[in-house]
Amino acid sequence: MPKRSKSSSLWLPTVAVIVPLLILAALAWMGLEAQSQAIRDEKKEEAIRLVEDAAERLARKLADGVLEFEIYPDPPVPGTTSPADAVLDGTDRAALIALRDSTDAGFSPAGLPRRVLAALRLLELDPPGTKLPPREVESLVRLSIDECPSILTSRVLEELLPASGEKDWDRWEKQARIRALLHEHPEGGWLDSDRDCRWLKASEGRIRYLDAAVVSEAIADLPLRGYMVHLSTDPTQIGRMNGALISASAPVAFVEGLKLEIIHLNPMLVDDAIRRQRKWAGGLLAVAAAVSLGGLLMIHRTLRRERQLNEMKSQFVASVSHELRAPVASIRLMADALEAEKVAPETAKEFHRLIAREGARLSTLVGNVLDHARIEQGRRLWKMEPCDLESLVADTLRVMEPLAKEKNITLRSDLSPLEVSVDAGAIQQALVNLLDNAIKFSPAGSTVETSLSNDEERRTWRIAVRDEGPGIAKAEQARIFERFYRPGDELRRETQGTGIGLSLVKAIAEAHGGSVTVESEPGQGSSFTLTSPCR
Ligand code: ADP
């Protein structure tokens, strides 16, 4: 039966703490998840707004950045030899200038405009006045023949040549490459993979294109800090990069199918707010769990103590009843026998002694129980009065002498004169309890020594009772001063007691501003010391 009440009494508070804690944790987790999702949604919306705005700006910038040049057709047929070709091979500057400026110079047999060739020849002859070095003039001619005659045979070259510089050289080269690209991609469009040119379109005799550098610059100018920017017509690529990250895309109106996608550069950063919240919530939950578990532990401990106390109380009631009944019964028996005058004079003397002893034991027991109850209820009044402690201890020893003698125990004392203010009755009660225990637990023929001394330096006095009894296990030493506590060993079964003696001694010592301590080793006897400040 008690076992069942034990488990149910602990089970209930455990469930009462653990279940709400689990529900709290689940709710907190769900709340956090919802909040995390809300933060992610908010970031996603922000990304969508950003990318839509950026796509609009980008479309405008790309439109503004379109470059173009005219396509000049390749010569339809190579020219036929004419006297002008001899001028081109010669050094006659005037003739060369005339040829360059003429409107009907025609094409050389190699298919190059004679005006251009005249201009180049003039450059060769008279490099000063132009920044174009002869080596580059040479390569220009080679390029014009080998790669893209249409560009170099254009009027652009004719117009620019006299004042040409290296910049123009770059431009011609670039135009050559772009024209070559158009041959590769005759339909033009957005060139995802080409590094020089991103967009190409040929119409109405002109090539329009977007330089890759222009596109990069336009992207770099977009207000998209913290995002990786990706511009492509390849939807699979965009899909691959999307994944679970915070990303958004919007079409760029510049070209059909072109999309601008942004992906948060640091998803950890995006999740930071979430993580911070989780940390907080985790911390709070941990604290709540710790507090609850602490509380649970305390409830467990309190319940266990309560249960132990109840068990000890029942034990106490049983002990007190026994301790009262036994002497009362023997006193009654002996008194009846004495009254009937049925005993021999020797036995009658012994009966008188026994009646006196049992009476004294009863009186100590009743005194202890009553005092214990008074102290418990805070009704015990302490009467501190000057007292000759030496006489008080000596008198108490005399009172205890018959009890000791009965067990063939020698009571020894070492007392010094001492006058202090104490509750004399209480101190005597404490000493009686200490001596009673010492005599009760000591073997016959042993000695119990009582000393009274004072420490002038510390201004304290102390009464110590040392016996040669069985001693007390270290684990029990802290508990023997608890009310009703009696160690559950053989000694307890063999000796009578109520478990309140030492708790009374402790209460009395504390009422005097002092304390009671025990020094003991199993098998080596025990020494109880009551210490109190001198008043
Ligand atoms: P009681 O003596 O009625 O059991 P006490 O409170 O006086 O109650 O003592 C509590 C317990 O302390 C005792 O049951 C005993 O186990 C132990 N004890 C007290 N004094 C001694 C002693 N002098 N020698 C050995 N054990 C002692």
Coordinates of C-alpha atoms and ligand atoms in Angstrom, one line a residue:
M1 CA 0.0 0.0 0.0
P2 CA 2.6 2.7 0.9
K3 CA 4.5 1.8 -2.3
R4 CA 1.5 2.6 -4.4
S5 CA 0.9 6.0 -2.7
K6 CA 4.6 6.7 -3.2
S7 CA 4.6 6.2 -7.0
S8 CA 1.3 8.0 -7.5
S9 CA 2.4 10.9 -5.4
L10 CA 5.6 11.4 -7.5
W11 CA 3.9 10.6 -10.8
L12 CA 1.4 13.3 -10.6
P13 CA 3.7 16.3 -10.2
T14 CA 6.0 14.8 -12.8
V15 CA 3.2 14.7 -15.3
A16 CA 2.0 18.1 -14.2
V17 CA 5.4 19.6 -15.0
I18 CA 6.6 17.6 -18.0
V19 CA 3.4 17.7 -20.0
P20 CA 2.9 21.5 -20.0
L21 CA 6.7 21.8 -20.7
L22 CA 6.3 19.6 -23.7
I23 CA 3.3 21.4 -24.9
L24 CA 5.1 24.7 -24.4
A25 CA 8.1 23.4 -26.4
A26 CA 5.8 22.2 -29.2
L27 CA 4.0 25.6 -29.3
A28 CA 7.2 27.5 -29.2
W29 CA 8.6 25.4 -32.0
M30 CA 5.5 25.9 -34.1
G31 CA 5.5 29.6 -33.4
L32 CA 9.1 29.8 -34.4
E33 CA 8.5 27.8 -37.6
A34 CA 5.7 30.2 -38.5
Q35 CA 7.8 33.2 -37.8
S36 CA 10.7 31.8 -39.7
Q37 CA 8.4 31.2 -42.7
A38 CA 7.1 34.8 -42.3
I39 CA 10.6 36.2 -42.3
R40 CA 11.5 34.1 -45.4
D41 CA 8.3 35.3 -47.2
E42 CA 9.1 38.8 -46.3
K43 CA 12.6 38.5 -47.7
K44 CA 11.2 36.8 -50.8
E45 CA 8.8 39.6 -51.4
E46 CA 11.5 42.1 -50.9
A47 CA 13.6 40.2 -53.5
I48 CA 10.7 40.2 -56.0
R49 CA 10.2 44.0 -55.6
L50 CA 13.9 44.6 -56.1
V51 CA 14.3 42.4 -59.1
E52 CA 11.2 43.8 -60.9
D53 CA 12.5 47.3 -60.4
A54 CA 16.0 46.3 -61.4
A55 CA 14.8 44.5 -64.5
E56 CA 13.0 47.7 -65.6
R57 CA 16.1 49.9 -65.0
L58 CA 18.3 47.3 -66.8
A59 CA 16.0 47.2 -69.9
R60 CA 16.4 51.0 -70.1
K61 CA 20.1 50.9 -69.6
L62 CA 20.6 48.2 -72.2
A63 CA 18.6 50.1 -74.7
D64 CA 20.7 53.1 -74.1
G65 CA 23.9 51.1 -74.4
V66 CA 23.3 49.6 -77.8
L67 CA 26.1 50.3 -80.2
E68 CA 25.9 50.1 -83.9
F69 CA 27.8 50.5 -87.1
E70 CA 26.9 50.4 -90.7
I71 CA 27.4 47.3 -92.8
Y72 CA 29.1 48.1 -96.0
P73 CA 28.8 45.4 -98.6
D74 CA 31.8 43.5 -99.9
P75 CA 32.8 44.7 -103.3
P76 CA 30.5 42.9 -105.8
V77 CA 33.3 42.2 -108.2
P78 CA 37.1 42.7 -108.0
G79 CA 38.1 45.8 -110.0
T80 CA 40.1 45.6 -113.1
T81 CA 43.6 46.9 -113.4
S82 CA 43.9 50.6 -114.1
P83 CA 46.6 53.2 -114.2
A84 CA 45.5 54.2 -110.7
D85 CA 47.1 51.0 -109.5
A86 CA 50.5 52.2 -110.6
V87 CA 49.9 55.4 -108.6
L88 CA 49.3 53.2 -105.6
D89 CA 52.6 51.5 -106.0
G90 CA 54.5 54.8 -106.5
T91 CA 55.6 57.7 -104.3
D92 CA 53.8 60.5 -106.0
R93 CA 52.1 62.2 -103.1
A94 CA 50.0 64.6 -105.1
A95 CA 48.7 61.7 -107.3
L96 CA 48.0 59.6 -104.2
I97 CA 46.1 62.5 -102.5
A98 CA 44.1 63.1 -105.7
L99 CA 43.3 59.4 -105.8
R100 CA 42.3 59.3 -102.2
D101 CA 39.9 62.3 -102.7
S102 CA 38.5 61.2 -105.9
T103 CA 34.9 60.0 -106.1
D104 CA 35.2 57.3 -108.7
A105 CA 38.5 55.6 -107.8
G106 CA 36.9 52.1 -107.9
F107 CA 38.2 48.9 -106.6
S108 CA 41.6 47.3 -107.0
P109 CA 42.0 43.8 -108.6
A110 CA 42.2 42.5 -105.0
G111 CA 38.8 43.9 -104.3
L112 CA 39.9 46.8 -102.1
P113 CA 38.8 50.4 -102.6
R114 CA 41.6 52.4 -104.3
R115 CA 40.7 55.5 -102.1
V116 CA 41.5 53.4 -99.0
L117 CA 44.7 52.0 -100.5
A118 CA 45.8 55.5 -101.5
A119 CA 45.2 56.7 -98.0
L120 CA 47.2 53.8 -96.5
R121 CA 50.0 54.4 -99.0
L122 CA 50.2 58.0 -98.0
L123 CA 50.5 56.9 -94.4
E124 CA 53.3 54.6 -95.3
L125 CA 55.1 57.4 -97.1
D126 CA 54.4 60.1 -94.6
P127 CA 53.8 58.6 -91.2
P128 CA 54.1 62.0 -89.4
G129 CA 50.7 63.5 -88.8
T130 CA 49.1 60.2 -87.9
K131 CA 49.4 58.2 -84.7
L132 CA 49.0 54.9 -86.5
P133 CA 52.4 53.1 -86.6
P134 CA 53.4 51.5 -89.9
R135 CA 53.3 48.0 -88.4
E136 CA 49.7 48.4 -87.6
V137 CA 48.9 49.9 -90.9
E138 CA 50.3 46.7 -92.4
S139 CA 48.2 44.5 -90.2
L140 CA 45.2 46.7 -90.9
V141 CA 45.6 46.0 -94.6
R142 CA 46.1 42.2 -93.8
L143 CA 43.0 42.2 -91.7
S144 CA 41.0 44.0 -94.4
I145 CA 42.0 41.4 -96.9
D146 CA 41.8 38.2 -94.8
E147 CA 39.0 38.7 -92.4
C148 CA 36.4 41.3 -92.9
P149 CA 36.9 43.4 -96.0
S150 CA 33.4 44.9 -95.7
I151 CA 34.3 46.8 -92.6
L152 CA 37.7 48.0 -93.8
T153 CA 36.4 48.9 -97.1
S154 CA 33.8 51.1 -95.6
R155 CA 33.7 54.8 -95.6
V156 CA 34.2 54.7 -91.8
L157 CA 37.8 53.8 -92.5
E158 CA 38.0 56.4 -95.2
E159 CA 36.7 59.0 -92.9
L160 CA 38.7 58.1 -89.9
L161 CA 42.0 57.2 -91.4
P162 CA 43.6 60.7 -91.7
A163 CA 43.1 61.4 -88.0
S164 CA 43.2 57.9 -86.8
G165 CA 44.6 56.8 -83.5
E166 CA 45.0 53.6 -81.5
K167 CA 41.4 53.9 -80.2
D168 CA 40.0 53.6 -83.7
W169 CA 42.2 50.7 -84.3
D170 CA 40.5 48.9 -81.3
R171 CA 37.2 49.9 -82.7
W172 CA 37.9 48.5 -86.1
E173 CA 39.1 45.3 -84.6
K174 CA 36.0 45.0 -82.5
Q175 CA 33.8 45.7 -85.4
A176 CA 35.6 42.9 -87.3
R177 CA 35.0 40.5 -84.5
I178 CA 31.3 41.4 -84.2
R179 CA 30.8 41.1 -87.9
A180 CA 32.4 37.6 -87.7
L181 CA 30.0 36.8 -84.8
L182 CA 27.1 37.7 -87.1
H183 CA 28.3 35.2 -89.5
E184 CA 28.2 32.5 -86.8
H185 CA 24.8 33.7 -85.5
P186 CA 23.1 35.1 -88.6
E187 CA 19.8 35.3 -86.6
G188 CA 21.5 37.4 -83.9
G189 CA 19.8 37.6 -80.5
W190 CA 21.0 37.3 -76.9
L191 CA 24.4 35.5 -76.8
D192 CA 24.5 33.8 -73.4
S193 CA 27.9 32.3 -73.9
D194 CA 29.8 34.9 -75.9
R195 CA 32.2 36.9 -73.8
D196 CA 32.7 39.9 -76.1
C197 CA 29.2 40.7 -77.2
R198 CA 25.9 39.9 -75.4
W199 CA 23.4 41.0 -78.0
L200 CA 23.5 41.2 -81.7
K201 CA 21.1 42.2 -84.4
A202 CA 21.5 43.0 -88.1
S203 CA 18.9 45.0 -89.9
E204 CA 18.6 47.8 -92.5
G205 CA 22.3 47.7 -93.4
R206 CA 23.4 48.2 -89.8
I207 CA 24.8 45.9 -87.1
R208 CA 23.4 46.8 -83.6
Y209 CA 25.1 45.1 -80.7
L210 CA 25.6 45.3 -76.9
D211 CA 29.1 45.1 -75.8
A212 CA 29.6 42.6 -72.9
A213 CA 31.4 45.4 -70.9
V214 CA 28.4 47.7 -71.4
V215 CA 26.1 44.9 -70.0
S216 CA 28.4 44.2 -67.0
E217 CA 28.5 47.9 -66.2
A218 CA 24.7 48.2 -66.5
I219 CA 24.3 45.2 -64.1
A220 CA 26.9 46.6 -61.7
D221 CA 25.0 49.9 -61.5
L222 CA 21.8 48.2 -60.4
P223 CA 20.9 48.7 -56.8
L224 CA 21.2 45.1 -55.8
R225 CA 23.8 44.9 -53.1
G226 CA 24.0 41.6 -51.3
Y227 CA 22.5 39.7 -54.2
M228 CA 24.2 37.6 -56.9
V229 CA 22.8 38.8 -60.2
H230 CA 22.3 36.5 -63.1
L231 CA 21.0 37.5 -66.6
S232 CA 20.1 34.8 -69.0
T233 CA 17.6 33.5 -71.5
D234 CA 18.3 29.9 -70.3
P235 CA 15.5 29.1 -67.9
T236 CA 17.0 25.7 -66.9
Q237 CA 20.0 27.6 -65.5
I238 CA 17.9 29.9 -63.6
G239 CA 15.9 27.0 -62.2
R240 CA 19.1 25.2 -61.2
M241 CA 20.3 28.2 -59.3
N242 CA 17.0 28.9 -57.6
G243 CA 16.8 25.9 -55.2
A244 CA 15.8 26.7 -51.6
L245 CA 17.6 30.0 -51.5
I246 CA 16.0 33.4 -51.4
S247 CA 15.7 34.3 -55.1
A248 CA 13.5 36.0 -57.5
S249 CA 13.5 36.8 -61.2
A250 CA 11.8 39.2 -63.6
P251 CA 11.8 39.5 -67.4
V252 CA 13.9 42.2 -68.9
A253 CA 11.9 44.0 -71.5
F254 CA 14.9 44.6 -73.7
V255 CA 14.8 41.1 -75.4
E256 CA 12.2 38.4 -75.4
G257 CA 13.0 35.5 -73.1
L258 CA 15.7 37.4 -71.2
K259 CA 15.4 37.2 -67.5
L260 CA 17.1 38.9 -64.6
E261 CA 17.5 36.7 -61.5
I262 CA 18.8 37.6 -58.1
I263 CA 19.9 35.2 -55.5
H264 CA 20.8 36.3 -52.0
L265 CA 24.5 36.2 -51.7
N266 CA 24.5 35.1 -48.2
P267 CA 21.6 32.9 -47.3
M268 CA 23.1 32.6 -43.8
L269 CA 22.7 36.3 -43.5
V270 CA 19.0 36.0 -44.5
D271 CA 18.6 33.3 -41.9
D272 CA 20.4 35.3 -39.2
A273 CA 17.2 36.9 -37.9
I274 CA 15.6 33.4 -37.8
R275 CA 18.7 32.0 -36.1
R276 CA 18.8 34.8 -33.5
Q277 CA 15.1 34.2 -32.7
R278 CA 15.8 30.5 -32.4
K279 CA 18.7 31.1 -30.1
W280 CA 16.5 33.3 -27.9
A281 CA 13.6 30.9 -27.9
G282 CA 16.0 28.0 -27.3
G283 CA 17.6 29.8 -24.4
L284 CA 14.2 30.6 -22.9
L285 CA 13.0 27.1 -23.3
A286 CA 16.2 25.8 -21.7
V287 CA 15.7 28.1 -18.8
A288 CA 12.0 27.2 -18.5
A289 CA 13.0 23.5 -18.7
A290 CA 15.8 24.0 -16.1
V291 CA 13.4 25.9 -13.8
S292 CA 10.6 23.3 -14.2
L293 CA 13.0 20.4 -13.7
G294 CA 14.5 22.2 -10.7
G295 CA 10.9 22.7 -9.3
L296 CA 10.1 19.1 -10.1
L297 CA 13.2 18.0 -8.2
M298 CA 12.2 20.2 -5.3
I299 CA 8.7 18.8 -5.3
H300 CA 10.1 15.3 -5.4
R301 CA 12.5 16.0 -2.6
T302 CA 9.8 17.7 -0.5
L303 CA 7.4 14.9 -1.0
R304 CA 10.1 12.3 -0.1
R305 CA 11.0 14.3 3.0
E306 CA 7.4 14.6 3.9
R307 CA 6.9 10.9 3.5
Q308 CA 10.0 10.1 5.6
L309 CA 8.8 12.6 8.2
N310 CA 5.4 10.9 8.3
E311 CA 7.0 7.5 8.6
M312 CA 9.3 8.9 11.4
K313 CA 6.3 10.5 13.1
S314 CA 4.4 7.2 13.1
Q315 CA 7.5 5.5 14.4
F316 CA 7.7 8.3 17.1
V317 CA 4.1 7.8 18.2
A318 CA 4.7 4.0 18.4
S319 CA 7.9 4.5 20.4
V320 CA 6.4 7.1 22.7
S321 CA 3.4 4.8 23.4
H322 CA 5.8 1.9 24.1
E323 CA 8.1 4.0 26.2
L324 CA 5.1 5.3 28.3
R325 CA 3.3 2.0 28.5
A326 CA 6.3 -0.1 29.7
P327 CA 7.4 1.9 32.8
V328 CA 3.7 2.7 33.7
A329 CA 2.9 -1.0 33.6
S330 CA 6.0 -2.0 35.7
I331 CA 5.4 0.9 38.2
R332 CA 1.8 -0.3 38.6
L333 CA 2.8 -3.9 39.1
M334 CA 5.5 -3.1 41.7
A335 CA 3.2 -0.6 43.4
D336 CA 0.4 -3.2 43.6
A337 CA 2.8 -5.8 45.0
L338 CA 4.1 -3.3 47.6
E339 CA 0.5 -2.3 48.6
A340 CA -0.4 -6.0 49.1
E341 CA 2.7 -6.3 51.3
K342 CA 3.5 -9.5 49.5
V343 CA 7.2 -8.8 49.0
A344 CA 10.2 -9.4 51.1
P345 CA 11.9 -6.3 52.6
E346 CA 14.9 -6.7 50.2
T347 CA 12.7 -6.9 47.1
A348 CA 10.6 -4.0 48.4
K349 CA 13.7 -1.9 48.6
E350 CA 14.6 -2.9 45.0
F351 CA 11.0 -2.1 43.9
H352 CA 11.2 1.4 45.4
R353 CA 14.5 2.0 43.6
L354 CA 13.0 0.7 40.3
I355 CA 9.8 2.8 40.7
A356 CA 12.0 5.9 41.3
R357 CA 14.1 5.1 38.2
E358 CA 11.1 4.4 35.9
G359 CA 9.4 7.5 37.3
A360 CA 12.5 9.6 36.4
R361 CA 12.6 8.0 32.9
L362 CA 8.9 8.8 32.5
S363 CA 9.5 12.4 33.6
T364 CA 12.4 12.8 31.1
L365 CA 10.3 11.3 28.3
V366 CA 7.2 13.5 29.1
G367 CA 9.5 16.5 29.5
N368 CA 11.1 15.8 26.1
V369 CA 7.8 15.3 24.3
L370 CA 6.2 18.4 25.8
D371 CA 9.2 20.6 25.2
H372 CA 9.5 19.3 21.7
A373 CA 5.8 20.2 21.1
R374 CA 6.3 23.6 22.6
I375 CA 9.4 24.3 20.5
E376 CA 7.6 23.1 17.3
Q377 CA 4.8 25.5 18.0
G378 CA 7.1 28.3 19.0
R379 CA 5.6 28.4 22.5
R380 CA 8.8 27.5 24.4
L381 CA 9.9 30.5 26.5
W382 CA 13.6 30.6 27.3
K383 CA 14.4 32.0 30.7
M384 CA 18.1 33.1 30.6
E385 CA 19.4 33.7 34.1
P386 CA 22.9 33.7 35.7
C387 CA 23.7 30.2 36.6
D388 CA 26.5 28.2 38.2
L389 CA 27.1 25.8 35.3
E390 CA 29.6 23.7 37.2
S391 CA 27.0 22.9 39.9
L392 CA 24.3 22.3 37.3
V393 CA 26.5 19.7 35.5
A394 CA 27.6 18.1 38.8
D395 CA 23.9 17.8 40.0
T396 CA 22.9 16.3 36.6
L397 CA 25.7 13.8 36.8
R398 CA 24.5 12.8 40.3
V399 CA 20.9 12.4 39.0
M400 CA 22.2 10.1 36.2
E401 CA 24.5 8.1 38.4
P402 CA 22.0 5.4 39.4
L403 CA 21.2 4.7 35.7
A404 CA 24.9 4.4 34.9
K405 CA 25.5 2.2 37.9
E406 CA 22.8 -0.1 36.8
K407 CA 24.8 -0.7 33.6
N408 CA 28.1 -0.8 35.4
I409 CA 29.2 2.4 33.6
T410 CA 31.5 4.8 35.3
L411 CA 30.6 8.5 35.0
R412 CA 33.7 10.7 35.0
S413 CA 33.8 14.5 34.9
D414 CA 36.3 17.3 34.4
L415 CA 34.6 20.5 35.3
S416 CA 35.7 24.1 35.8
P417 CA 33.8 26.8 37.6
L418 CA 31.7 28.8 35.3
E419 CA 29.0 31.4 35.8
V420 CA 27.0 32.3 32.6
S421 CA 23.5 33.3 31.8
V422 CA 21.5 30.3 30.5
D423 CA 18.1 28.6 30.7
A424 CA 19.2 26.3 33.4
G425 CA 16.3 23.8 33.0
A426 CA 16.9 23.6 29.3
I427 CA 20.7 23.1 29.6
Q428 CA 20.0 20.3 32.2
Q429 CA 17.5 18.7 29.8
A430 CA 20.1 18.8 27.0
L431 CA 22.8 17.3 29.2
V432 CA 20.4 14.6 30.5
N433 CA 19.6 13.6 26.9
L434 CA 23.3 13.4 26.0
L435 CA 24.1 11.4 29.1
D436 CA 21.1 9.2 28.6
N437 CA 22.2 8.4 25.1
A438 CA 25.8 7.8 26.2
I439 CA 24.7 5.4 28.9
K440 CA 22.1 3.8 26.7
F441 CA 24.4 3.0 23.8
S442 CA 27.6 2.2 25.8
P443 CA 28.6 -1.3 26.8
A444 CA 28.7 -2.4 30.4
G445 CA 32.0 -1.6 32.1
S446 CA 32.8 1.4 29.9
T447 CA 33.3 5.0 30.9
V448 CA 31.3 8.1 30.1
E449 CA 33.2 11.3 30.5
T450 CA 31.6 14.8 30.9
S451 CA 33.7 18.0 30.7
L452 CA 32.8 21.6 31.2
S453 CA 35.2 24.3 29.9
N454 CA 35.3 27.8 28.6
D455 CA 37.3 29.4 25.8
E456 CA 38.2 32.9 27.0
E457 CA 39.6 33.9 23.7
R458 CA 36.5 33.0 21.7
R459 CA 34.3 33.8 24.7
T460 CA 32.5 30.5 24.5
W461 CA 31.7 27.7 26.9
R462 CA 31.2 24.0 26.1
I463 CA 29.9 20.8 27.6
A464 CA 31.2 17.7 26.1
V465 CA 30.0 14.1 26.7
R466 CA 32.3 11.3 25.5
D467 CA 31.5 7.6 25.6
E468 CA 33.1 4.4 24.5
G469 CA 30.0 3.1 22.7
P470 CA 29.5 1.7 19.2
G471 CA 30.1 5.1 17.5
I472 CA 28.0 6.5 14.6
A473 CA 28.5 6.0 10.9
K474 CA 29.6 9.2 9.1
A475 CA 26.5 9.1 6.8
E476 CA 24.2 9.2 9.9
Q477 CA 26.0 11.9 11.8
A478 CA 24.3 14.8 9.9
R479 CA 20.9 13.2 10.3
I480 CA 20.8 12.2 13.9
F481 CA 19.9 15.8 14.9
E482 CA 16.8 15.7 12.8
R483 CA 13.5 15.3 14.8
F484 CA 12.2 11.7 15.0
Y485 CA 15.3 10.4 13.1
R486 CA 16.7 7.1 14.4
P487 CA 19.2 5.2 12.2
G488 CA 17.6 2.0 10.9
D489 CA 20.3 -0.3 12.1
E490 CA 20.4 -3.0 14.7
L491 CA 21.3 -0.6 17.5
R492 CA 17.9 1.1 17.0
R493 CA 16.1 -2.2 17.3
E494 CA 18.0 -3.1 20.4
T495 CA 17.6 0.3 22.2
Q496 CA 14.5 2.2 23.1
G497 CA 14.1 5.7 22.0
T498 CA 11.9 8.3 20.3
G499 CA 14.3 10.1 18.0
I500 CA 13.6 13.5 19.5
G501 CA 16.4 13.7 22.1
L502 CA 19.2 15.1 19.9
S503 CA 16.8 17.4 18.0
L504 CA 15.9 18.9 21.4
V505 CA 19.5 19.3 22.3
K506 CA 20.1 21.1 19.0
A507 CA 17.1 23.4 19.6
I508 CA 18.3 24.2 23.1
A509 CA 21.9 24.9 21.8
E510 CA 20.5 27.2 19.1
A511 CA 18.2 29.0 21.5
H512 CA 21.4 29.9 23.4
G513 CA 23.1 31.1 20.2
G514 CA 25.2 28.0 20.0
S515 CA 25.4 24.6 18.4
V516 CA 25.8 20.9 19.0
T517 CA 28.3 18.8 17.1
V518 CA 29.3 15.1 17.1
E519 CA 32.6 13.5 16.5
S520 CA 32.5 9.8 16.1
E521 CA 34.0 6.8 14.4
P522 CA 32.2 3.5 14.2
G523 CA 33.6 1.3 17.0
Q524 CA 35.5 4.2 18.5
G525 CA 32.9 5.8 20.7
S526 CA 31.2 9.2 20.2
S527 CA 31.7 12.7 21.6
F528 CA 28.9 15.2 21.6
T529 CA 29.8 18.9 22.3
L530 CA 27.3 21.6 23.1
T531 CA 29.0 25.0 22.5
S532 CA 27.5 28.4 23.3
P533 CA 28.7 32.0 23.6
C534 CA 29.3 33.4 27.1
R535 CA 26.6 35.8 28.1
Ligands
ADP1 P1 16.8 8.3 20.5 O1 18.0 8.1 21.4 O2 15.5 8.3 21.3 O3 16.8 7.3 19.4 P2 18.1 10.7 19.9 O4 17.6 11.9 19.0 O5 18.6 11.0 21.2 O6 16.9 9.7 19.8 O7 19.2 10.0 19.1 C1 19.1 9.7 17.7 C2 20.0 8.6 17.3 O8 21.3 9.0 17.4 C3 19.9 7.4 18.2 O9 18.8 6.6 17.8 C4 21.2 6.7 18.0 O10 21.2 5.9 16.8 C5 22.1 7.9 17.7 N1 22.9 8.2 18.9 C6 22.7 9.2 19.8 N2 23.6 9.3 20.8 C7 24.4 8.2 20.5 C8 25.6 7.7 21.2 N3 26.1 8.3 22.3 N4 26.2 6.6 20.7 C9 25.7 6.1 19.5 N5 24.6 6.5 18.9 C10 24.0 7.6 19.3

